[in-house]
mmCIF file of N, CA and C in Angstrom:
data_model
loop_
_atom_site.group_PDB
_atom_site.id
_atom_site.type_symbol
_atom_site.label_atom_id
_atom_site.label_comp_id
_atom_site.label_asym_id
_atom_site.label_seq_id
_atom_site.Cartn_x
_atom_site.Cartn_y
_atom_site.Cartn_z
ATOM 1 N N MET A 1126 9.258 -0.763 -15.584
ATOM 2 C CA MET A 1126 8.093 -1.023 -15.499
ATOM 3 C C MET A 1126 7.059 0.053 -15.930
ATOM 4 N N GLY A 1127 5.954 -0.123 -17.112
ATOM 5 C CA GLY A 1127 4.868 0.557 -17.325
ATOM 6 C C GLY A 1127 3.859 0.844 -16.060
ATOM 7 N N VAL A 1128 3.340 2.475 -16.672
ATOM 8 C CA VAL A 1128 2.244 2.615 -15.620
ATOM 9 C C VAL A 1128 0.907 1.985 -16.266
ATOM 10 N N LEU A 1129 -0.181 1.406 -15.368
ATOM 11 C CA LEU A 1129 -0.758 -0.328 -15.548
ATOM 12 C C LEU A 1129 -2.513 1.073 -16.163
ATOM 13 N N ALA A 1130 -2.755 0.601 -17.385
ATOM 14 C CA ALA A 1130 -3.923 1.165 -17.856
ATOM 15 C C ALA A 1130 -5.588 1.243 -16.372
ATOM 16 N N GLN A 1131 -6.341 1.971 -16.622
ATOM 17 C CA GLN A 1131 -7.470 2.121 -15.535
ATOM 18 C C GLN A 1131 -8.190 0.293 -15.378
ATOM 19 N N ASN A 1132 -8.230 -0.460 -16.559
ATOM 20 C CA ASN A 1132 -8.960 -1.374 -16.482
ATOM 21 C C ASN A 1132 -8.174 -2.503 -16.355
ATOM 22 N N ILE A 1133 -7.420 -2.694 -15.962
ATOM 23 C CA ILE A 1133 -6.241 -3.217 -15.120
ATOM 24 C C ILE A 1133 -6.330 -2.935 -13.601
ATOM 25 N N ILE A 1134 -6.187 -1.576 -13.153
ATOM 26 C CA ILE A 1134 -6.293 -1.072 -12.188
ATOM 27 C C ILE A 1134 -7.500 -1.672 -11.688
ATOM 28 N N ASP A 1135 -8.014 -1.528 -11.872
ATOM 29 C CA ASP A 1135 -9.736 -1.846 -11.853
ATOM 30 C C ASP A 1135 -9.943 -3.469 -11.549
ATOM 31 N N GLU A 1136 -9.157 -4.293 -12.011
ATOM 32 C CA GLU A 1136 -9.049 -5.435 -12.001
ATOM 33 C C GLU A 1136 -8.214 -6.302 -10.532
ATOM 34 N N LYS A 1137 -6.936 -5.341 -10.872
ATOM 35 C CA LYS A 1137 -6.639 -5.743 -9.416
ATOM 36 C C LYS A 1137 -6.989 -4.903 -8.053
ATOM 37 N N LEU A 1138 -7.463 -4.071 -7.891
ATOM 38 C CA LEU A 1138 -8.242 -3.259 -7.131
ATOM 39 C C LEU A 1138 -9.166 -4.523 -6.371
ATOM 40 N N ALA A 1139 -10.078 -5.122 -7.348
ATOM 41 C CA ALA A 1139 -10.883 -5.536 -6.602
ATOM 42 C C ALA A 1139 -10.213 -7.044 -5.929
ATOM 43 N N GLU A 1140 -9.202 -7.616 -6.730
ATOM 44 C CA GLU A 1140 -8.480 -8.379 -5.660
ATOM 45 C C GLU A 1140 -7.781 -8.350 -3.794
ATOM 46 N N LEU A 1141 -8.143 -7.265 -4.370
ATOM 47 C CA LEU A 1141 -7.448 -6.600 -2.903
ATOM 48 C C LEU A 1141 -8.684 -5.822 -2.023
ATOM 49 N N GLU A 1142 -8.627 -6.460 -0.803
ATOM 50 C CA GLU A 1142 -9.319 -6.351 -0.255
ATOM 51 C C GLU A 1142 -9.814 -4.829 0.731
ATOM 52 N N GLU A 1143 -10.193 -3.894 0.315
ATOM 53 C CA GLU A 1143 -10.592 -2.402 0.808
ATOM 54 C C GLU A 1143 -9.460 -1.245 0.710
ATOM 55 N N TRP A 1144 -9.106 -1.977 -0.110
ATOM 56 C CA TRP A 1144 -8.700 -0.888 -0.971
ATOM 57 C C TRP A 1144 -8.059 0.079 -2.051
ATOM 58 N N GLY A 1145 -8.577 1.270 -1.976
ATOM 59 C CA GLY A 1145 -8.597 2.237 -3.272
ATOM 60 C C GLY A 1145 -8.013 2.742 -3.694
ATOM 61 N N SER A 1146 -8.764 3.771 -4.869
ATOM 62 C CA SER A 1146 -7.624 4.412 -5.700
ATOM 63 C C SER A 1146 -8.077 5.632 -6.742
ATOM 64 N N ASP A 1147 -7.124 6.844 -6.321
ATOM 65 C CA ASP A 1147 -7.811 7.859 -7.129
ATOM 66 C C ASP A 1147 -6.814 8.028 -8.613
ATOM 67 N N GLY A 1148 -6.475 6.696 -9.032
ATOM 68 C CA GLY A 1148 -5.934 6.590 -10.018
ATOM 69 C C GLY A 1148 -4.629 6.738 -10.217
ATOM 70 N N LYS A 1149 -3.869 7.204 -9.486
ATOM 71 C CA LYS A 1149 -2.458 7.482 -9.608
ATOM 72 C C LYS A 1149 -1.745 6.390 -8.343
ATOM 73 N N SER A 1150 -2.472 6.648 -7.541
ATOM 74 C CA SER A 1150 -1.982 5.464 -5.836
ATOM 75 C C SER A 1150 -3.316 4.271 -5.727
ATOM 76 N N ILE A 1151 -2.910 3.812 -4.786
ATOM 77 C CA ILE A 1151 -3.591 2.570 -3.951
ATOM 78 C C ILE A 1151 -3.823 2.827 -2.366
ATOM 79 N N SER A 1152 -4.125 2.766 -1.619
ATOM 80 C CA SER A 1152 -4.273 3.316 -0.110
ATOM 81 C C SER A 1152 -5.445 2.153 0.490
ATOM 82 N N LYS A 1153 -5.042 1.679 1.807
ATOM 83 C CA LYS A 1153 -5.766 1.599 2.499
ATOM 84 C C LYS A 1153 -5.348 2.140 4.379
ATOM 85 N N ARG A 1154 -6.350 2.008 4.860
ATOM 86 C CA ARG A 1154 -6.904 2.423 6.260
ATOM 87 C C ARG A 1154 -6.907 1.128 7.007
ATOM 88 N N PHE A 1155 -5.397 0.929 7.940
ATOM 89 C CA PHE A 1155 -5.531 -0.816 8.331
ATOM 90 C C PHE A 1155 -6.381 0.119 10.401
ATOM 91 N N GLU A 1156 -7.076 -0.762 10.846
ATOM 92 C CA GLU A 1156 -7.079 0.220 12.468
ATOM 93 C C GLU A 1156 -6.890 -0.884 13.232
ATOM 94 N N PHE A 1157 -6.129 -0.672 14.434
ATOM 95 C CA PHE A 1157 -5.975 -1.565 15.415
ATOM 96 C C PHE A 1157 -6.317 -0.891 16.987
ATOM 97 N N LYS A 1158 -6.452 -1.641 17.776
ATOM 98 C CA LYS A 1158 -7.011 -1.483 19.145
ATOM 99 C C LYS A 1158 -6.094 -0.231 19.935
ATOM 100 N N ASN A 1159 -4.455 0.256 19.592
ATOM 101 C CA ASN A 1159 -3.806 0.809 20.330
ATOM 102 C C ASN A 1159 -2.637 1.636 19.246
ATOM 103 N N PHE A 1160 -1.484 2.521 19.965
ATOM 104 C CA PHE A 1160 -1.095 3.058 19.022
ATOM 105 C C PHE A 1160 0.166 2.183 19.054
ATOM 106 N N ALA A 1161 0.417 1.425 20.168
ATOM 107 C CA ALA A 1161 1.318 0.276 19.918
ATOM 108 C C ALA A 1161 1.305 -0.605 18.866
ATOM 109 N N GLN A 1162 -0.196 -1.342 18.807
ATOM 110 C CA GLN A 1162 -0.334 -1.850 17.981
ATOM 111 C C GLN A 1162 -0.021 -1.592 16.080
ATOM 112 N N SER A 1163 -0.410 0.159 16.563
ATOM 113 C CA SER A 1163 0.178 1.080 14.762
ATOM 114 C C SER A 1163 1.436 0.980 14.288
ATOM 115 N N LEU A 1164 2.569 0.921 15.343
ATOM 116 C CA LEU A 1164 3.307 1.040 15.309
ATOM 117 C C LEU A 1164 4.237 -0.060 14.912
ATOM 118 N N GLU A 1165 3.672 -0.878 15.544
ATOM 119 C CA GLU A 1165 4.409 -2.225 15.006
ATOM 120 C C GLU A 1165 4.000 -2.995 13.645
ATOM 121 N N PHE A 1166 3.027 -2.570 13.653
ATOM 122 C CA PHE A 1166 2.541 -2.771 12.126
ATOM 123 C C PHE A 1166 3.522 -1.771 10.950
ATOM 124 N N VAL A 1167 3.663 -0.826 11.404
ATOM 125 C CA VAL A 1167 4.415 0.185 10.836
ATOM 126 C C VAL A 1167 5.499 -0.243 10.166
ATOM 127 N N ASN A 1168 5.821 -0.538 11.488
ATOM 128 C CA ASN A 1168 7.735 -1.619 11.505
ATOM 129 C C ASN A 1168 7.398 -2.566 10.470
ATOM 130 N N LYS A 1169 6.811 -3.341 10.336
ATOM 131 C CA LYS A 1169 6.246 -4.607 9.631
ATOM 132 C C LYS A 1169 6.511 -4.091 7.937
ATOM 133 N N VAL A 1170 5.596 -3.096 8.201
ATOM 134 C CA VAL A 1170 5.421 -2.237 6.617
ATOM 135 C C VAL A 1170 6.286 -1.670 5.824
ATOM 136 N N GLY A 1171 7.505 -1.088 7.042
ATOM 137 C CA GLY A 1171 8.489 -0.605 6.564
ATOM 138 C C GLY A 1171 9.744 -1.806 5.883
ATOM 139 N N ALA A 1172 9.506 -2.644 6.729
ATOM 140 C CA ALA A 1172 10.725 -3.813 6.736
ATOM 141 C C ALA A 1172 10.467 -4.933 5.143
ATOM 142 N N ILE A 1173 9.118 -4.562 4.942
ATOM 143 C CA ILE A 1173 8.738 -5.350 3.705
ATOM 144 C C ILE A 1173 9.189 -4.234 2.455
ATOM 145 N N ALA A 1174 8.804 -2.657 2.750
ATOM 146 C CA ALA A 1174 9.531 -1.682 1.740
ATOM 147 C C ALA A 1174 10.797 -1.714 1.523
ATOM 148 N N GLU A 1175 11.622 -2.005 2.460
ATOM 149 C CA GLU A 1175 13.001 -2.244 2.288
ATOM 150 C C GLU A 1175 13.792 -3.291 1.189
ATOM 151 N N ASP A 1176 12.448 -4.822 1.686
ATOM 152 C CA ASP A 1176 12.675 -5.902 1.583
ATOM 153 C C ASP A 1176 12.952 -5.753 0.113
ATOM 154 N N SER A 1177 11.859 -4.833 -0.796
ATOM 155 C CA SER A 1177 11.420 -4.928 -1.962
ATOM 156 C C SER A 1177 12.239 -3.353 -2.505
ATOM 157 N N ASN A 1178 12.389 -2.764 -1.535
ATOM 158 C CA ASN A 1178 12.673 -1.421 -2.131
ATOM 159 C C ASN A 1178 12.245 -0.597 -3.378
ATOM 160 N N HIS A 1179 10.741 -0.202 -2.688
ATOM 161 C CA HIS A 1179 9.779 0.044 -2.639
ATOM 162 C C HIS A 1179 9.092 0.710 -1.863
ATOM 163 N N HIS A 1180 8.759 2.054 -1.683
ATOM 164 C CA HIS A 1180 8.555 2.153 -0.213
ATOM 165 C C HIS A 1180 7.012 3.516 -0.123
ATOM 166 N N PRO A 1181 5.993 2.857 0.273
ATOM 167 C CA PRO A 1181 4.787 3.676 0.584
ATOM 168 C C PRO A 1181 4.796 4.909 1.345
ATOM 169 N N ASP A 1182 3.944 5.772 0.977
ATOM 170 C CA ASP A 1182 3.579 7.027 2.144
ATOM 171 C C ASP A 1182 3.100 6.014 3.442
ATOM 172 N N ILE A 1183 2.959 6.539 4.468
ATOM 173 C CA ILE A 1183 2.663 6.519 5.590
ATOM 174 C C ILE A 1183 2.267 7.443 6.655
ATOM 175 N N GLU A 1184 1.073 7.028 6.744
ATOM 176 C CA GLU A 1184 0.897 7.849 7.728
ATOM 177 C C GLU A 1184 -0.157 7.258 8.875
ATOM 178 N N PHE A 1185 0.187 7.245 10.223
ATOM 179 C CA PHE A 1185 -0.096 6.545 11.508
ATOM 180 C C PHE A 1185 -0.380 7.107 12.626
ATOM 181 N N GLY A 1186 -1.299 6.725 13.439
ATOM 182 C CA GLY A 1186 -1.215 7.342 14.870
ATOM 183 C C GLY A 1186 -1.828 6.241 15.351
ATOM 184 N N TRP A 1187 -2.493 7.313 16.595
ATOM 185 C CA TRP A 1187 -3.097 6.110 17.932
ATOM 186 C C TRP A 1187 -4.346 5.511 17.249
ATOM 187 N N GLY A 1188 -3.925 4.059 17.070
ATOM 188 C CA GLY A 1188 -5.152 3.225 16.590
ATOM 189 C C GLY A 1188 -5.832 2.755 14.898
ATOM 190 N N TYR A 1189 -4.573 3.429 14.304
ATOM 191 C CA TYR A 1189 -5.120 3.466 12.496
ATOM 192 C C TYR A 1189 -3.324 3.670 12.531
ATOM 193 N N ALA A 1190 -3.266 2.894 10.497
ATOM 194 C CA ALA A 1190 -2.617 3.135 9.949
ATOM 195 C C ALA A 1190 -2.917 3.336 8.394
ATOM 196 N N LEU A 1191 -2.465 4.410 7.645
ATOM 197 C CA LEU A 1191 -2.822 4.469 6.316
ATOM 198 C C LEU A 1191 -1.732 4.397 4.969
ATOM 199 N N ILE A 1192 -1.807 3.847 4.650
ATOM 200 C CA ILE A 1192 -0.767 2.799 3.692
ATOM 201 C C ILE A 1192 -0.907 3.376 2.556
ATOM 202 N N THR A 1193 -0.073 4.036 1.670
ATOM 203 C CA THR A 1193 -0.354 4.208 0.053
ATOM 204 C C THR A 1193 0.893 4.162 -0.550
ATOM 205 N N PHE A 1194 0.105 3.377 -1.784
ATOM 206 C CA PHE A 1194 1.690 3.416 -2.360
ATOM 207 C C PHE A 1194 1.350 3.409 -4.030
ATOM 208 N N THR A 1195 2.402 4.147 -4.380
ATOM 209 C CA THR A 1195 2.701 4.661 -5.593
ATOM 210 C C THR A 1195 3.849 4.478 -6.358
ATOM 211 N N SER A 1196 4.089 4.424 -7.884
ATOM 212 C CA SER A 1196 5.513 4.366 -8.023
ATOM 213 C C SER A 1196 5.665 5.777 -8.795
ATOM 214 N N HIS A 1197 6.927 6.355 -8.167
ATOM 215 C CA HIS A 1197 6.961 7.865 -8.489
ATOM 216 C C HIS A 1197 7.580 8.037 -9.547
ATOM 217 N N ASP A 1198 8.573 7.285 -10.345
ATOM 218 C CA ASP A 1198 9.474 7.315 -11.166
ATOM 219 C C ASP A 1198 8.770 6.533 -12.559
ATOM 220 N N ALA A 1199 7.641 6.151 -12.223
ATOM 221 C CA ALA A 1199 6.796 5.816 -13.103
ATOM 222 C C ALA A 1199 5.651 6.792 -13.700
ATOM 223 N N GLY A 1200 5.166 7.491 -12.735
ATOM 224 C CA GLY A 1200 3.805 8.673 -12.587
ATOM 225 C C GLY A 1200 2.650 7.991 -12.432
ATOM 226 N N GLY A 1201 2.929 7.032 -11.849
ATOM 227 C CA GLY A 1201 1.500 6.188 -11.805
ATOM 228 C C GLY A 1201 1.591 5.112 -11.246
ATOM 229 N N LEU A 1202 0.693 3.700 -11.088
ATOM 230 C CA LEU A 1202 0.613 2.668 -10.653
ATOM 231 C C LEU A 1202 0.987 1.680 -11.772
ATOM 232 N N THR A 1203 1.676 1.068 -10.967
ATOM 233 C CA THR A 1203 2.277 -0.138 -11.671
ATOM 234 C C THR A 1203 2.394 -1.806 -10.887
ATOM 235 N N GLU A 1204 3.148 -2.954 -11.382
ATOM 236 C CA GLU A 1204 2.478 -4.209 -10.765
ATOM 237 C C GLU A 1204 3.457 -3.971 -9.277
ATOM 238 N N LYS A 1205 4.213 -3.300 -9.534
ATOM 239 C CA LYS A 1205 5.020 -3.126 -8.329
ATOM 240 C C LYS A 1205 3.803 -2.514 -6.996
ATOM 241 N N ASP A 1206 3.366 -1.700 -7.698
ATOM 242 C CA ASP A 1206 2.043 -1.505 -6.012
ATOM 243 C C ASP A 1206 1.112 -2.304 -5.670
ATOM 244 N N PHE A 1207 1.067 -3.109 -6.825
ATOM 245 C CA PHE A 1207 0.077 -4.169 -6.024
ATOM 246 C C PHE A 1207 0.372 -5.424 -5.881
ATOM 247 N N ALA A 1208 1.833 -5.893 -6.060
ATOM 248 C CA ALA A 1208 2.645 -6.861 -5.538
ATOM 249 C C ALA A 1208 3.214 -6.216 -3.970
ATOM 250 N N ALA A 1209 3.392 -4.799 -3.824
ATOM 251 C CA ALA A 1209 3.408 -4.280 -2.588
ATOM 252 C C ALA A 1209 2.481 -4.842 -1.742
ATOM 253 N N ALA A 1210 1.541 -4.036 -2.262
ATOM 254 C CA ALA A 1210 -0.274 -4.245 -1.265
ATOM 255 C C ALA A 1210 -0.369 -5.408 -0.985
ATOM 256 N N GLU A 1211 -0.139 -6.494 -1.847
ATOM 257 C CA GLU A 1211 0.064 -8.114 -1.471
ATOM 258 C C GLU A 1211 0.268 -8.053 0.058
ATOM 259 N N ARG A 1212 1.579 -7.714 -0.150
ATOM 260 C CA ARG A 1212 2.546 -8.481 0.683
ATOM 261 C C ARG A 1212 2.463 -7.894 1.797
ATOM 262 N N VAL A 1213 1.510 -6.601 2.053
ATOM 263 C CA VAL A 1213 0.960 -6.074 3.397
ATOM 264 C C VAL A 1213 -0.342 -6.356 3.819
ATOM 265 N N GLU A 1214 -0.895 -7.048 3.012
ATOM 266 C CA GLU A 1214 -1.985 -7.661 3.352
ATOM 267 C C GLU A 1214 -1.981 -9.390 3.709
ATOM 268 N N GLY A 1215 -0.612 -9.592 4.046
ATOM 269 C CA GLY A 1215 0.095 -10.691 4.379
ATOM 270 C C GLY A 1215 0.759 -11.104 5.880
ATOM 271 N N ILE A 1216 1.006 -9.210 6.613
ATOM 272 C CA ILE A 1216 1.331 -8.842 7.890
ATOM 273 C C ILE A 1216 0.205 -9.392 8.859
#
């Protein structure tokens, strides 16, 4: 799967609510009421990652989770990253 051109990245980002990009990855910070909710969300993201064999970087703590996708093997963003982000949005 090839790296997406910037214009395609911009189009796909416009379809995702509150996701941002640095050109090589996409990320979103999710907010929660407490640590338990953050952990529950992260576990669901982990299940999606295992199912799709596409694993994000995850940072989380009390009341938040930051999810970042990139395709390390491709050296940038691919369709796989956006498909995974869409699945995370469905949680």
